[in-house]
C-alpha positions as a printed NumPy array, in Angstrom:
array([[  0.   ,   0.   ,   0.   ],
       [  1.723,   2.961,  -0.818],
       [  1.966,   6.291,   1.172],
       [ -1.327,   8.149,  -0.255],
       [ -3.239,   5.423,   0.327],
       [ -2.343,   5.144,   3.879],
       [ -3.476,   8.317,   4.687],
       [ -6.332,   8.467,   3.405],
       [ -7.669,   5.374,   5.064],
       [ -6.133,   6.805,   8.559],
       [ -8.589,   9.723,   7.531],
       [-11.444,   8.102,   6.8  ],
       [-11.126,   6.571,   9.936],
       [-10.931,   9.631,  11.957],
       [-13.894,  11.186,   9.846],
       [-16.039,   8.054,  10.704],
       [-14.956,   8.438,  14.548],
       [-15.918,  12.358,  14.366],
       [-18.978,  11.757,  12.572],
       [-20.162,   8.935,  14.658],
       [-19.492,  11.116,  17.668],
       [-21.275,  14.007,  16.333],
       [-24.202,  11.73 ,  16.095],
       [-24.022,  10.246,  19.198],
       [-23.049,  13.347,  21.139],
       [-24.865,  16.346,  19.174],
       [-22.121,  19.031,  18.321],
       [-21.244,  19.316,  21.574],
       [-17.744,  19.584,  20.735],
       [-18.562,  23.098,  18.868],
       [-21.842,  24.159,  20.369],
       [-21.656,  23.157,  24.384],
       [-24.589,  23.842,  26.226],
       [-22.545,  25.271,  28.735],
       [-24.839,  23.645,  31.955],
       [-21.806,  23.407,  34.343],
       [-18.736,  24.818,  32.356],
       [-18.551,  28.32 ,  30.528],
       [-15.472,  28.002,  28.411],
       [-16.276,  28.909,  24.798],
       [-16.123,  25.639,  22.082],
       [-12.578,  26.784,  21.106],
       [-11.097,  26.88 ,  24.991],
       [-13.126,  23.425,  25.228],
       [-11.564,  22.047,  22.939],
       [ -7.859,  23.166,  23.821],
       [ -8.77 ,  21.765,  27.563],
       [ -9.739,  18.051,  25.909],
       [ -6.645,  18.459,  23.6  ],
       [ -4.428,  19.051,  26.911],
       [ -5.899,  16.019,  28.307],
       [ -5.098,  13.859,  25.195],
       [ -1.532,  14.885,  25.189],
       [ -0.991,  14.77 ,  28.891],
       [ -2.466,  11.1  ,  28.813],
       [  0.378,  10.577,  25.645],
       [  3.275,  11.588,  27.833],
       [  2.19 ,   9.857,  30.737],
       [  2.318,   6.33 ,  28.688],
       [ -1.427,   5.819,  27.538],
       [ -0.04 ,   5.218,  24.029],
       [  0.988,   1.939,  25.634],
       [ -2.836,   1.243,  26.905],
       [ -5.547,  -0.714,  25.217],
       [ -8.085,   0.918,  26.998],
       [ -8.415,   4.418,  24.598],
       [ -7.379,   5.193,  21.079],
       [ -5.786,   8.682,  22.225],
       [ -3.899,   8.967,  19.362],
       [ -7.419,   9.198,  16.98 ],
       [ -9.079,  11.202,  19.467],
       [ -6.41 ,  13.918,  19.726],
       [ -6.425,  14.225,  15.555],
       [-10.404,  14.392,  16.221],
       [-10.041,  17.449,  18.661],
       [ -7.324,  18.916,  16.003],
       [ -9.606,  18.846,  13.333],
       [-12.55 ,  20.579,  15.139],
       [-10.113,  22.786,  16.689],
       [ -9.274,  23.853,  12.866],
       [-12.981,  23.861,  11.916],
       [-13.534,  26.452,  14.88 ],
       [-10.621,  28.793,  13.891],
       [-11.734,  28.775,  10.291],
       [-15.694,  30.042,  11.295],
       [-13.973,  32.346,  13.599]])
């Protein structure tokens, strides 16, 4: 498989994990509802992005239990949707 292919399949995969969590979730991500928390979407998002790499340097990359590595490209992308509306 060569190089192009690759990453467009490691895309796909993280639009079918954004999608599906926009569906399951509501656009939470870029709209909260802001019950308990009154960050705007973008500070949200940089929070949940902290998180993601904080969990990478303390060894989570090693762990079965979360795919950190998609989620933190997930969080990227709607971080660069957000800047791009702003």
């Amino acid at each position: 498989e060569n190089f192009a292919n690759k990453v467009s399949s490691y895309l796909l995969e993280i639009r079918e994990l954004l999608v599906s969590k926009n569906l399951k979730y509501g656009n939470s991500a870029l709209e909260p509802i802001g019950v308990f928390s009154q960050l705007s979407a973008k500070e949200g998002l940089l929070v949940r992005i902290d998180d993601k790499l904080k969990r990478i340097k303390n060894g989570s990359l090693e762990k079965d239990d979360e795919d950190v590595i998609n989620d933190s490209i997930g969080y990227l992308v709607l971080l660069k949707i957000i800047n791009n509306e702003s």
